[in-house]
Coordinates of C-alpha atoms and ligand atoms in Angstrom, one line a residue:
X964 CA 60.4 72.7 99.8
X965 CA 61.0 69.3 98.2
X966 CA 58.4 66.7 98.8
X967 CA 59.1 64.8 102.0
X968 CA 62.4 66.5 102.9
X969 CA 62.8 67.9 106.4
X970 CA 64.1 71.5 106.3
X971 CA 65.4 71.1 109.8
X972 CA 67.7 68.2 108.9
X973 CA 69.6 70.1 106.2
X974 CA 70.7 66.7 104.7
X975 CA 70.3 65.7 101.1
X976 CA 68.1 62.6 101.1
X977 CA 71.0 60.4 99.9
X978 CA 73.7 61.2 102.5
X979 CA 73.9 60.8 106.3
X980 CA 76.1 63.1 108.3
X981 CA 79.5 61.7 109.5
X982 CA 81.4 64.3 111.6
X983 CA 84.7 62.5 110.9
X984 CA 84.2 62.7 107.1
X985 CA 84.7 59.0 106.8
X986 CA 87.5 58.8 109.3
X987 CA 89.6 61.4 107.5
X988 CA 91.6 62.2 110.7
X989 CA 93.1 65.7 110.3
X990 CA 92.1 68.5 108.0
X991 CA 95.0 68.1 105.6
X992 CA 94.5 64.4 105.5
X993 CA 90.9 65.0 104.3
X994 CA 92.1 67.6 101.7
X995 CA 94.9 65.4 100.4
X996 CA 92.3 62.9 99.3
X997 CA 91.3 65.4 96.6
X998 CA 94.9 66.3 95.8
X999 CA 95.8 62.7 95.1
X1000 CA 92.6 61.8 93.2
X1001 CA 92.8 64.6 90.6
X1002 CA 95.9 66.8 91.0
X1003 CA 95.3 68.7 87.7
X1004 CA 92.1 70.4 88.7
X1005 CA 92.4 74.1 89.5
X1006 CA 91.9 75.0 93.2
X1007 CA 92.9 78.6 94.0
X1008 CA 93.2 81.8 92.1
X1009 CA 94.9 84.9 93.3
X1010 CA 95.3 88.1 91.3
X1011 CA 99.2 87.9 91.2
X1012 CA 99.8 84.3 90.5
X1013 CA 96.7 83.2 88.6
X1014 CA 95.4 79.6 89.1
X1015 CA 97.1 77.1 91.3
X1016 CA 96.1 73.4 90.8
X1017 CA 95.4 70.9 93.5
X1018 CA 98.8 69.2 92.8
X1019 CA 100.6 72.6 93.0
X1020 CA 99.1 73.3 96.4
X1021 CA 100.1 69.8 97.6
X1022 CA 103.7 70.2 96.3
X1023 CA 104.1 73.8 97.5
X1024 CA 102.8 73.1 101.0
X1025 CA 105.0 69.9 101.2
X1026 CA 108.0 72.1 100.4
X1027 CA 107.2 74.8 102.9
X1028 CA 106.5 72.2 105.6
X1029 CA 110.0 70.8 104.9
X1030 CA 111.4 74.3 105.5
X1031 CA 109.5 74.8 108.7
X1032 CA 110.6 71.4 110.0
X1033 CA 114.2 72.1 109.1
X1034 CA 113.9 75.4 111.0
X1035 CA 113.1 73.3 114.1
X1036 CA 109.3 73.6 114.2
X1037 CA 107.5 70.5 115.3
X1038 CA 103.9 69.3 115.9
X1039 CA 102.2 71.2 118.7
X1040 CA 104.3 74.3 118.1
X1041 CA 102.3 77.5 117.6
X1042 CA 102.6 79.8 114.6
X1043 CA 101.0 83.2 114.4
X1044 CA 99.9 84.1 110.9
X1045 CA 98.8 87.6 109.9
X1046 CA 98.7 88.4 106.2
X1047 CA 96.4 89.5 103.4
X1048 CA 94.7 86.8 101.4
X1049 CA 97.1 85.3 98.7
X1050 CA 98.1 81.9 97.4
X1051 CA 101.3 82.1 99.4
X1052 CA 99.4 82.6 102.6
X1053 CA 97.2 79.6 101.9
X1054 CA 100.3 77.5 101.1
X1055 CA 101.9 78.5 104.4
X1056 CA 98.7 77.9 106.3
X1057 CA 98.3 74.4 104.8
X1058 CA 102.0 73.6 105.3
X1059 CA 101.6 74.4 109.0
X1060 CA 98.6 72.2 109.4
X1061 CA 100.2 69.3 107.5
X1062 CA 103.1 69.4 110.0
X1063 CA 100.7 69.5 113.0
X1064 CA 101.6 73.1 113.9
X1065 CA 98.9 75.1 115.5
X1066 CA 98.0 78.2 113.6
X1067 CA 97.0 81.5 115.3
X1068 CA 95.3 83.5 112.6
X1069 CA 95.6 87.2 113.5
X1070 CA 94.0 90.4 112.2
X1071 CA 96.3 92.4 109.9
X1072 CA 94.9 95.6 111.4
X1073 CA 96.2 94.9 114.9
X1074 CA 98.6 97.3 116.5
X1075 CA 101.7 96.6 118.5
X1076 CA 100.0 96.1 121.9
X1077 CA 97.2 93.9 120.4
X1078 CA 99.9 91.7 118.8
X1079 CA 102.0 91.7 122.0
X1080 CA 98.9 90.4 124.0
X1081 CA 98.5 87.4 121.6
X1082 CA 102.3 86.7 121.6
X1083 CA 102.5 86.9 125.4
X1084 CA 99.5 84.7 125.8
X1085 CA 99.9 82.0 123.2
X1086 CA 103.8 82.0 123.0
X1087 CA 104.1 81.1 119.3
X1088 CA 107.5 79.9 118.2
X1089 CA 107.2 81.5 114.7
X1090 CA 105.2 84.2 113.0
X1091 CA 104.3 84.6 109.3
X1092 CA 103.5 88.2 108.4
X1093 CA 103.4 90.3 105.2
X1094 CA 104.3 93.7 106.5
X1095 CA 107.6 95.0 107.9
X1096 CA 106.0 97.1 110.6
X1097 CA 104.1 94.2 112.1
X1098 CA 107.2 92.1 111.8
X1099 CA 109.1 94.7 113.9
X1100 CA 106.3 94.8 116.5
X1101 CA 106.4 91.0 116.8
X1102 CA 110.1 91.0 117.3
X1103 CA 109.7 93.6 120.0
X1104 CA 107.1 91.5 121.7
X1105 CA 109.4 88.4 121.7
X1106 CA 113.0 88.6 120.5
X1107 CA 113.2 84.8 120.2
X1108 CA 110.3 84.6 117.7
X1109 CA 111.2 83.5 114.2
X1110 CA 109.5 86.1 112.0
X1111 CA 109.0 85.0 108.4
X1112 CA 107.3 86.3 105.3
X1113 CA 104.4 84.4 103.6
X1114 CA 106.9 82.8 101.1
X1115 CA 108.7 81.3 104.2
X1116 CA 112.0 82.1 102.7
X1117 CA 114.1 79.5 104.4
X1118 CA 116.4 76.7 103.1
X1119 CA 114.5 73.6 101.9
X1120 CA 114.6 70.6 104.2
X1121 CA 114.2 66.8 104.0
X1122 CA 110.6 65.6 103.5
X1123 CA 108.9 65.6 106.9
X1124 CA 106.1 63.3 107.9
X1125 CA 102.9 65.0 106.9
X1126 CA 99.1 64.8 107.5
X1127 CA 99.7 62.5 110.5
X1128 CA 98.4 64.6 113.3
X1129 CA 95.5 63.1 115.4
X1130 CA 92.0 64.4 114.8
X1131 CA 91.8 65.6 118.4
X1132 CA 95.0 67.7 118.2
X1133 CA 94.6 71.5 118.0
X1134 CA 94.6 73.1 114.6
X1135 CA 93.8 76.7 115.3
X1136 CA 93.8 79.1 118.2
X1137 CA 91.4 82.0 117.4
X1138 CA 91.6 85.0 119.6
X1139 CA 88.2 86.4 120.8
X1140 CA 86.9 87.9 124.0
X1141 CA 84.1 85.3 124.3
X1142 CA 81.6 86.5 126.7
X1143 CA 83.8 88.7 128.9
X1144 CA 87.3 89.9 129.6
X1145 CA 90.5 90.2 127.5
X1146 CA 90.9 88.3 124.2
X1147 CA 91.5 84.7 124.9
X1148 CA 92.5 81.9 122.5
X1149 CA 89.7 79.5 121.4
X1150 CA 91.4 76.2 120.8
X1151 CA 89.8 74.3 117.8
X1152 CA 90.9 70.8 117.0
X1153 CA 91.1 69.3 113.5
X1154 CA 88.0 67.2 114.5
X1155 CA 86.0 70.3 115.4
X1156 CA 86.8 72.0 112.1
X1157 CA 86.4 68.9 110.0
X1158 CA 82.9 68.3 111.5
X1159 CA 81.9 71.8 110.7
X1160 CA 83.2 71.6 107.1
X1161 CA 81.5 68.3 106.5
X1162 CA 78.2 69.7 107.9
X1163 CA 78.4 72.7 105.5
X1164 CA 79.3 70.5 102.5
X1165 CA 76.1 68.6 103.0
X1166 CA 73.8 71.5 104.1
X1167 CA 74.9 73.9 101.3
X1168 CA 75.2 71.1 98.7
X1169 CA 78.8 72.3 98.2
X1170 CA 80.5 70.2 95.5
X1171 CA 83.8 70.1 93.7
X1172 CA 82.0 71.9 90.8
X1173 CA 81.6 75.0 93.0
X1174 CA 83.8 78.1 92.8
X1175 CA 83.8 80.5 95.7
X1176 CA 84.5 84.2 95.4
X1177 CA 86.4 84.8 98.6
X1178 CA 86.8 88.5 99.5
X1179 CA 86.8 87.9 103.2
X1180 CA 90.0 88.1 105.3
X1181 CA 91.6 84.7 105.9
X1182 CA 92.3 85.4 109.6
X1183 CA 88.8 84.8 111.0
X1184 CA 86.4 81.9 111.1
X1185 CA 84.3 83.1 108.2
X1186 CA 87.0 83.5 105.6
X1187 CA 89.3 80.8 106.9
X1188 CA 87.3 78.1 108.7
X1189 CA 84.3 78.3 106.4
X1190 CA 85.5 79.7 103.1
X1191 CA 89.0 78.3 102.7
X1192 CA 88.7 75.1 104.7
X1193 CA 85.3 74.4 103.1
X1194 CA 86.8 74.8 99.6
X1195 CA 89.6 72.4 100.3
X1196 CA 87.3 70.0 102.1
X1197 CA 84.9 69.8 99.1
X1198 CA 87.7 69.7 96.5
X1199 CA 86.2 72.8 95.1
X1200 CA 87.9 76.0 93.9
X1201 CA 88.1 79.6 95.2
X1202 CA 89.0 83.0 93.7
X1203 CA 90.9 85.0 96.4
X1204 CA 90.4 88.8 96.4
X1205 CA 92.8 90.8 98.6
X1206 CA 90.1 93.0 99.9
X1207 CA 86.4 93.6 99.3
X1208 CA 85.4 96.0 96.4
X1209 CA 82.0 95.5 94.8
X1210 CA 83.4 96.2 91.3
X1211 CA 86.2 93.7 91.7
X1212 CA 83.7 91.1 93.1
X1213 CA 81.4 91.5 90.1
X1214 CA 84.4 91.4 87.6
X1215 CA 85.8 88.3 89.3
X1216 CA 82.4 86.6 89.4
X1217 CA 82.0 87.0 85.6
X1218 CA 85.6 86.3 84.7
X1219 CA 85.8 83.1 86.7
X1220 CA 82.2 81.9 86.5
X1221 CA 81.9 81.8 90.3
X1222 CA 79.0 79.8 91.8
X1223 CA 79.3 80.9 95.5
X1224 CA 79.7 84.2 97.4
X1225 CA 80.1 84.4 101.2
X1226 CA 80.0 87.8 102.9
X1227 CA 79.2 89.8 106.0
X1228 CA 76.0 92.0 105.8
X1229 CA 78.1 95.2 105.2
X1230 CA 79.2 93.6 101.9
X1231 CA 75.6 92.9 100.9
X1232 CA 74.8 96.5 101.8
X1233 CA 77.5 97.7 99.4
X1234 CA 76.6 95.3 96.6
X1235 CA 72.9 95.8 96.6
X1236 CA 73.0 99.4 95.2
X1237 CA 75.6 98.7 92.6
X1238 CA 74.3 99.2 89.0
X1239 CA 75.6 95.8 88.0
X1240 CA 74.1 94.0 91.0
X1241 CA 71.8 91.9 88.8
X1242 CA 74.9 90.1 87.5
X1243 CA 75.0 88.2 90.8
X1244 CA 71.9 86.3 89.6
X1245 CA 74.4 83.9 87.9
X1246 CA 75.7 82.6 91.2
X1247 CA 74.3 79.3 92.7
X1248 CA 74.3 80.5 96.3
X1249 CA 75.0 83.7 98.4
X1250 CA 75.6 83.2 102.1
X1251 CA 75.7 85.8 104.8
X1252 CA 77.0 85.6 108.4
X1253 CA 79.1 87.0 111.2
X1254 CA 76.4 89.7 112.0
X1255 CA 72.7 90.0 111.6
X1256 CA 71.5 90.5 108.0
X1257 CA 68.5 92.9 108.3
X1258 CA 65.3 91.4 106.7
X1259 CA 64.9 94.5 104.6
X1260 CA 68.4 94.1 103.1
X1261 CA 67.6 90.5 102.4
X1262 CA 64.5 91.5 100.5
X1263 CA 66.2 94.4 98.7
X1264 CA 69.0 92.0 97.6
X1265 CA 66.5 89.5 96.3
X1266 CA 64.8 92.3 94.3
X1267 CA 68.1 93.4 92.8
X1268 CA 69.7 90.0 92.1
X1269 CA 67.1 87.3 92.4
X1270 CA 69.3 85.7 95.0
X1271 CA 67.6 84.6 98.3
X1272 CA 70.6 85.0 100.6
X1273 CA 71.1 82.0 102.9
X1274 CA 71.9 83.4 106.4
X1275 CA 73.8 81.3 108.9
X1276 CA 75.1 81.8 112.4
X1277 CA 78.4 80.8 113.9
X1278 CA 81.2 81.7 116.3
X1279 CA 85.0 81.4 116.6
X1280 CA 84.6 78.9 119.4
X1281 CA 82.2 76.7 117.5
X1282 CA 82.6 77.2 113.8
X1283 CA 79.2 77.1 112.2
X1284 CA 76.1 76.3 114.3
X1285 CA 72.8 77.2 112.5
X1286 CA 71.9 77.8 108.9
X1287 CA 68.8 78.5 106.8
X1288 CA 68.0 75.5 104.6
X1289 CA 69.3 75.1 101.1
X1290 CA 66.2 73.5 99.7
X1291 CA 63.4 75.0 101.8
X1292 CA 62.4 78.5 102.7
X1293 CA 65.3 80.9 103.6
X1294 CA 63.5 83.1 106.1
X1295 CA 64.7 86.7 106.3
X1296 CA 65.6 87.8 109.8
X1297 CA 66.2 84.3 111.0
X1298 CA 69.3 82.1 111.0
X1299 CA 67.4 78.8 110.4
X1300 CA 68.0 75.4 112.0
X1301 CA 70.9 73.7 113.8
X1302 CA 73.4 72.2 111.3
X1303 CA 74.0 68.5 111.3
X1304 CA 75.6 67.3 114.5
X1305 CA 74.8 70.5 116.4
X1306 CA 72.4 70.3 119.4
X1307 CA 70.9 73.6 120.5
X1308 CA 68.9 74.7 123.5
X1309 CA 67.5 78.0 124.8
X1310 CA 68.1 78.4 128.5
X1311 CA 67.2 81.0 131.1
X1312 CA 65.3 84.3 130.8
X1313 CA 66.0 86.0 128.5
X1314 CA 66.7 82.7 126.7
X1315 CA 70.4 82.2 125.9
X1316 CA 71.5 80.0 123.0
X1317 CA 73.5 77.0 124.3
X1318 CA 75.1 74.4 122.0
X1319 CA 76.8 71.1 122.0
X1320 CA 78.4 69.1 119.2
X1321 CA 81.5 67.7 117.5
X1322 CA 82.3 71.2 116.1
X1323 CA 82.3 72.9 119.6
X1324 CA 85.8 73.8 120.8
X1325 CA 87.2 72.2 124.0
X1326 CA 88.0 75.5 125.7
X1327 CA 90.2 78.6 125.8
X1328 CA 93.9 78.4 125.8
X1329 CA 95.2 78.2 129.4
X1330 CA 92.0 79.8 130.9
X1331 CA 90.6 77.5 133.5
X1332 CA 88.3 80.1 135.1
X1333 CA 87.0 81.3 131.8
X1334 CA 86.3 77.7 130.7
X1335 CA 84.3 77.0 133.8
X1336 CA 82.1 80.0 133.0
X1337 CA 81.9 79.3 129.3
X1338 CA 80.4 75.8 129.7
X1339 CA 77.4 74.7 131.9
X1340 CA 77.8 71.9 134.4
X1341 CA 76.2 69.5 131.9
X1342 CA 78.6 70.4 129.1
X1343 CA 76.8 72.9 127.0
X1344 CA 78.7 76.0 125.6
X1345 CA 77.1 79.3 126.4
X1346 CA 77.2 81.4 123.3
X1347 CA 76.2 84.7 125.0
X1348 CA 73.7 85.2 122.2
X1349 CA 69.9 85.5 123.0
X1350 CA 67.5 83.7 120.8
X1351 CA 64.0 82.3 120.2
X1352 CA 62.5 79.9 117.7
X1353 CA 59.4 80.6 115.7
X1354 CA 56.5 78.1 115.4
X1355 CA 58.3 76.4 112.4
X1356 CA 61.5 76.1 114.3
X1357 CA 63.5 78.9 112.7
X1358 CA 66.0 80.5 115.1
X1359 CA 66.1 84.3 115.5
X1360 CA 69.0 85.9 117.3
X1361 CA 67.4 88.8 119.2
X1362 CA 70.2 90.2 121.4
X1363 CA 73.4 89.5 123.2
X1364 CA 74.0 88.7 126.9
X1365 CA 77.7 89.6 126.3
X1366 CA 79.1 93.0 125.9
X1367 CA 80.1 93.1 122.2
X1368 CA 79.8 95.4 119.3
X1369 CA 79.9 93.9 115.8
X1370 CA 80.9 96.4 113.2
X1371 CA 81.2 95.2 109.6
X1372 CA 81.6 91.7 110.9
X1373 CA 84.5 92.5 113.2
X1374 CA 84.0 92.1 116.9
X1375 CA 84.8 95.1 119.1
X1376 CA 84.9 94.6 122.9
X1377 CA 83.8 97.8 124.6
X1378 CA 86.0 97.2 127.6
X1379 CA 89.1 97.1 125.5
X1380 CA 88.2 100.5 124.0
X1381 CA 87.2 101.9 127.3
X1382 CA 90.5 100.9 128.9
X1383 CA 92.4 102.6 126.0
X1384 CA 90.4 105.8 126.3
X1385 CA 90.6 105.9 130.1
X1386 CA 94.4 106.5 129.8
X1387 CA 93.6 110.0 128.3
X1388 CA 94.4 112.6 131.0
X1389 CA 91.2 114.6 130.5
X1390 CA 88.8 111.7 130.3
X1391 CA 87.2 111.4 133.7
X1392 CA 84.7 108.7 132.8
X1393 CA 83.9 106.7 129.7
X1394 CA 81.4 104.1 128.3
X1395 CA 81.6 102.5 124.9
X1396 CA 78.6 101.0 123.2
X1397 CA 77.4 100.1 119.7
X1398 CA 74.9 102.3 117.9
X1399 CA 72.8 101.0 115.0
X1400 CA 74.2 101.9 111.6
X1401 CA 72.8 101.0 108.1
X1402 CA 76.2 100.2 106.6
X1403 CA 78.2 98.7 109.4
X1404 CA 75.4 97.1 111.4
X1405 CA 76.7 98.8 114.5
X1406 CA 79.3 101.5 114.9
X1407 CA 81.4 102.1 118.0
X1408 CA 80.4 105.2 120.0
X1409 CA 82.0 106.6 123.1
X1410 CA 80.2 108.6 125.9
X1411 CA 82.7 110.7 127.7
X1412 CA 82.8 112.9 130.8
X1413 CA 85.6 115.4 130.2
X1414 CA 86.2 119.1 131.1
X1415 CA 86.1 120.1 127.4
X1416 CA 84.9 118.8 124.0
X1417 CA 87.2 116.1 122.6
X1418 CA 86.7 115.6 118.8
X1419 CA 86.6 112.1 117.4
X1420 CA 89.8 112.7 115.4
X1421 CA 91.7 113.7 118.5
X1422 CA 90.3 110.6 120.3
X1423 CA 91.2 108.3 117.4
X1424 CA 94.7 109.8 117.4
X1425 CA 95.1 109.1 121.1
X1426 CA 94.2 105.3 120.7
X1427 CA 96.0 104.9 117.4
X1428 CA 99.0 103.1 118.9
X1429 CA 96.8 100.8 121.0
X1430 CA 93.8 99.7 119.0
X1431 CA 93.2 98.5 115.4
X1432 CA 91.3 101.3 113.5
X1433 CA 88.0 99.3 113.2
X1434 CA 87.8 99.5 117.1
X1435 CA 88.1 103.3 117.1
X1436 CA 85.0 105.3 118.2
X1437 CA 83.3 106.9 115.2
X1438 CA 81.1 109.2 117.3
X1439 CA 81.8 110.8 120.6
X1440 CA 79.2 112.2 122.9
X1441 CA 80.3 114.5 125.8
X1442 CA 77.9 114.1 128.7
X1443 CA 77.6 115.5 132.2
X1444 CA 77.7 112.1 133.9
X1445 CA 77.2 108.4 133.1
X1446 CA 74.1 106.8 134.5
X1447 CA 75.0 104.3 137.2
X1448 CA 73.1 101.9 139.3
X1449 CA 73.3 101.7 143.1
X1450 CA 76.3 99.5 142.9
X1451 CA 78.1 102.0 140.7
X1452 CA 77.9 100.0 137.5
X1453 CA 77.3 102.0 134.3
X1454 CA 73.8 101.4 132.9
X1455 CA 74.6 101.2 129.2
X1456 CA 71.0 101.0 128.1
X1457 CA 70.3 104.4 129.6
X1458 CA 73.3 106.2 128.0
X1459 CA 71.3 107.7 125.2
X1460 CA 68.8 109.2 127.6
X1461 CA 71.2 111.7 129.2
X1462 CA 71.8 115.3 128.1
X1463 CA 74.6 115.5 125.5
X1464 CA 76.8 118.6 125.9
X1465 CA 78.7 118.0 122.7
X1466 CA 78.9 115.6 119.8
X1467 CA 81.9 115.0 117.7
Ligands
MLC142 C1 87.2 98.7 107.9 N1 86.9 99.8 108.6 C2 86.0 99.5 109.5 C3 85.8 98.1 109.4 N2 86.5 97.6 108.3 N3 85.4 100.2 110.5 C4 84.6 99.6 111.3 N4 84.3 98.3 111.2 C5 84.8 97.5 110.2 N5 84.5 96.2 110.1 C6 87.4 101.1 108.4 C7 88.9 101.2 108.4 O1 89.4 101.4 109.7 C8 89.1 102.5 107.5 O2 88.8 103.6 108.2 C9 88.0 102.4 106.5 O3 87.0 101.5 107.1 C10 88.5 101.7 105.2 O4 89.3 100.6 105.5 P1 89.3 99.3 104.5 O5 90.1 98.3 105.0 O6 89.5 99.8 103.1 O7 87.8 98.9 104.7 P2 86.9 98.0 103.8 O8 87.7 97.2 102.8 O9 85.8 98.8 103.2 O10 86.3 97.0 104.9 C11 85.0 96.7 105.1 C12 84.8 95.2 105.1 C13 85.7 94.6 106.2 C14 83.3 95.0 105.5 C15 85.1 94.6 103.8 O11 85.4 95.2 107.5 C16 85.6 93.2 106.3 O12 86.3 92.4 105.6 N6 84.8 92.6 107.2 C17 84.7 91.2 107.4 C18 85.1 90.8 108.8 C19 85.1 89.3 109.0 O13 85.6 88.5 108.2 N7 84.4 88.9 110.0 C20 84.2 87.4 110.3 C21 84.5 87.2 111.8 S1 84.2 85.4 112.1 P3 89.8 104.7 108.7 O14 89.0 105.8 109.2 O15 90.6 104.0 109.8 O16 90.7 105.0 107.5 C22 82.7 85.4 112.8 C23 82.1 84.1 113.0 C24 81.0 83.9 112.0 O17 82.2 86.4 113.1 O18 79.9 83.6 112.3 O19 81.4 84.2 110.8
AMP143 P1 83.2 85.8 116.6 O1 83.6 85.8 118.0 O2 83.9 86.8 115.7 O3 83.2 84.5 116.0 O4 81.7 86.3 116.5 C1 80.6 85.5 116.9 C2 79.4 86.3 117.1 O5 78.9 86.8 115.9 C3 78.2 85.4 117.5 O6 78.3 85.1 118.9 C4 77.0 86.3 117.2 O7 76.9 87.3 118.2 C5 77.5 86.9 115.9 N1 76.9 86.3 114.7 C6 77.5 85.5 113.9 N2 76.6 85.2 112.9 C7 75.5 85.9 113.1 C8 74.2 86.1 112.5 N3 73.9 85.5 111.3 N4 73.3 86.9 113.0 C9 73.6 87.5 114.2 N5 74.7 87.4 114.8 C10 75.7 86.6 114.3

């Protein structure tokens, strides 16, 4: 640790934290400062189009915003975006935010019924997708929806007013189940996302000299709100990879002299055993989040690469909350200290992590009852995660009060999977839980009561039309009965104690 610096503050000694990033206003207003200052610096690389400069992103997003405005979209309208990472996707995303549209980033693995739920709930006016099947599903869900490709192939329009939306206006609606129930839209304002990006700029010493290898999908907080927005906020550059492949990550790191890598623990698990893993020593910083990084993997990764991974903790509803320190000890198995601006308390027994701060969303889209439950009477957001702090103040996440399985960094809500399985005519009873798994962190398993053995492939085929593949059960146990308490509620912690009739 540097002499005199406080690891809990995260701040470099020279700079205080200002959640407004010096009164930037909206996200694109903050980004455009860099575009104006030095338009010739490179910003984004994708494998098909090579490098895009800051000025190119400014001009291209201006043009696409003109097209969207001409098509009748106006500030406050919602646009569902679901596409693989590419420069075109980034241009479309930036164009929407510059016009004041509210982006609903949506997983590309979603099936028709999952998309229909989001469309029915958020009522977007347009959708931007890169796949004909998903485009057809969206049109089926809402015949009035304008469905566009990532290039937004529409006639150009007159220059609209850009970057003028208020800081408090919504920027994103991220679908998540939160602590309970069906997926709901977490409404994040420009100010929320700006505060988080500014905290990360300071805490991770993220500068315009940094180059991020971005192999995460751009439809979740990690890839989009942290990776992409952080890059634009810092005036830095990023190399987009369409998917995660260890070989491609190593090649791109070398070819583009990357300085940063952000990943979920499954990615670190796959990188650590690669024969070229030691090449990652050249990076300035490796960051892990979205799921617990096992301390053993942290240590193995350091032995293989000399990188001490910096683990951090966040949520769709709050963007980033807690991080290990950049300059002081990064403690394996912990997520560190609250980021600048974030207040954190542990409440109840077992202690739940509750947070407050400029980064915390204002609530779920049109869900008054859920919002009453999500916040305490005195205004703290209940994360549904359980935690404790060690004597040095490092936070450890040691469980969840919410029913949630995290597989490879994707959230799976057992209830959603149980509902889909229950429609099977031979399934009399079902319970879905997460089982520890070295590669995925957790994998989805189903306990079934049924008159015969049902193989996992048959079960997956049955839910194929309803659930994205990452939600499918990977193991099925046929049992005599599910353990229930006196009120008839399934006791999920006792499921693995019963007699298994068949495993598939
Ligand atoms: C893919 N598959 C998964 C899976 N991802 N199964 C379970 N869990 C997952 N996460 C399955 C597919 O269904 C398919 O199986 C097979 O794996 C290969 O598919 P793929 O697309 O080629 O997979 P792969 O590229 O290997 O994907 C693994 C991964 C990916 C780790 C790269 O899951 C990923 O990008 N995860 C990151 C998710 C993320 O960004 N989370 C951030 C949430 S924000 P089959 O049998 O169907 O063919 C958040 C807040 C915060 O949590 O704090 O950051
Ligand atoms: P999401 O709803 O996809 O944003 O997922 C948020 C959840 O991911 C949190 O509530 C945590 O349960 C989990 N999470 C994120 N980062 C970490 C981490 N570093 N360690 C443990 N859990 C994490």
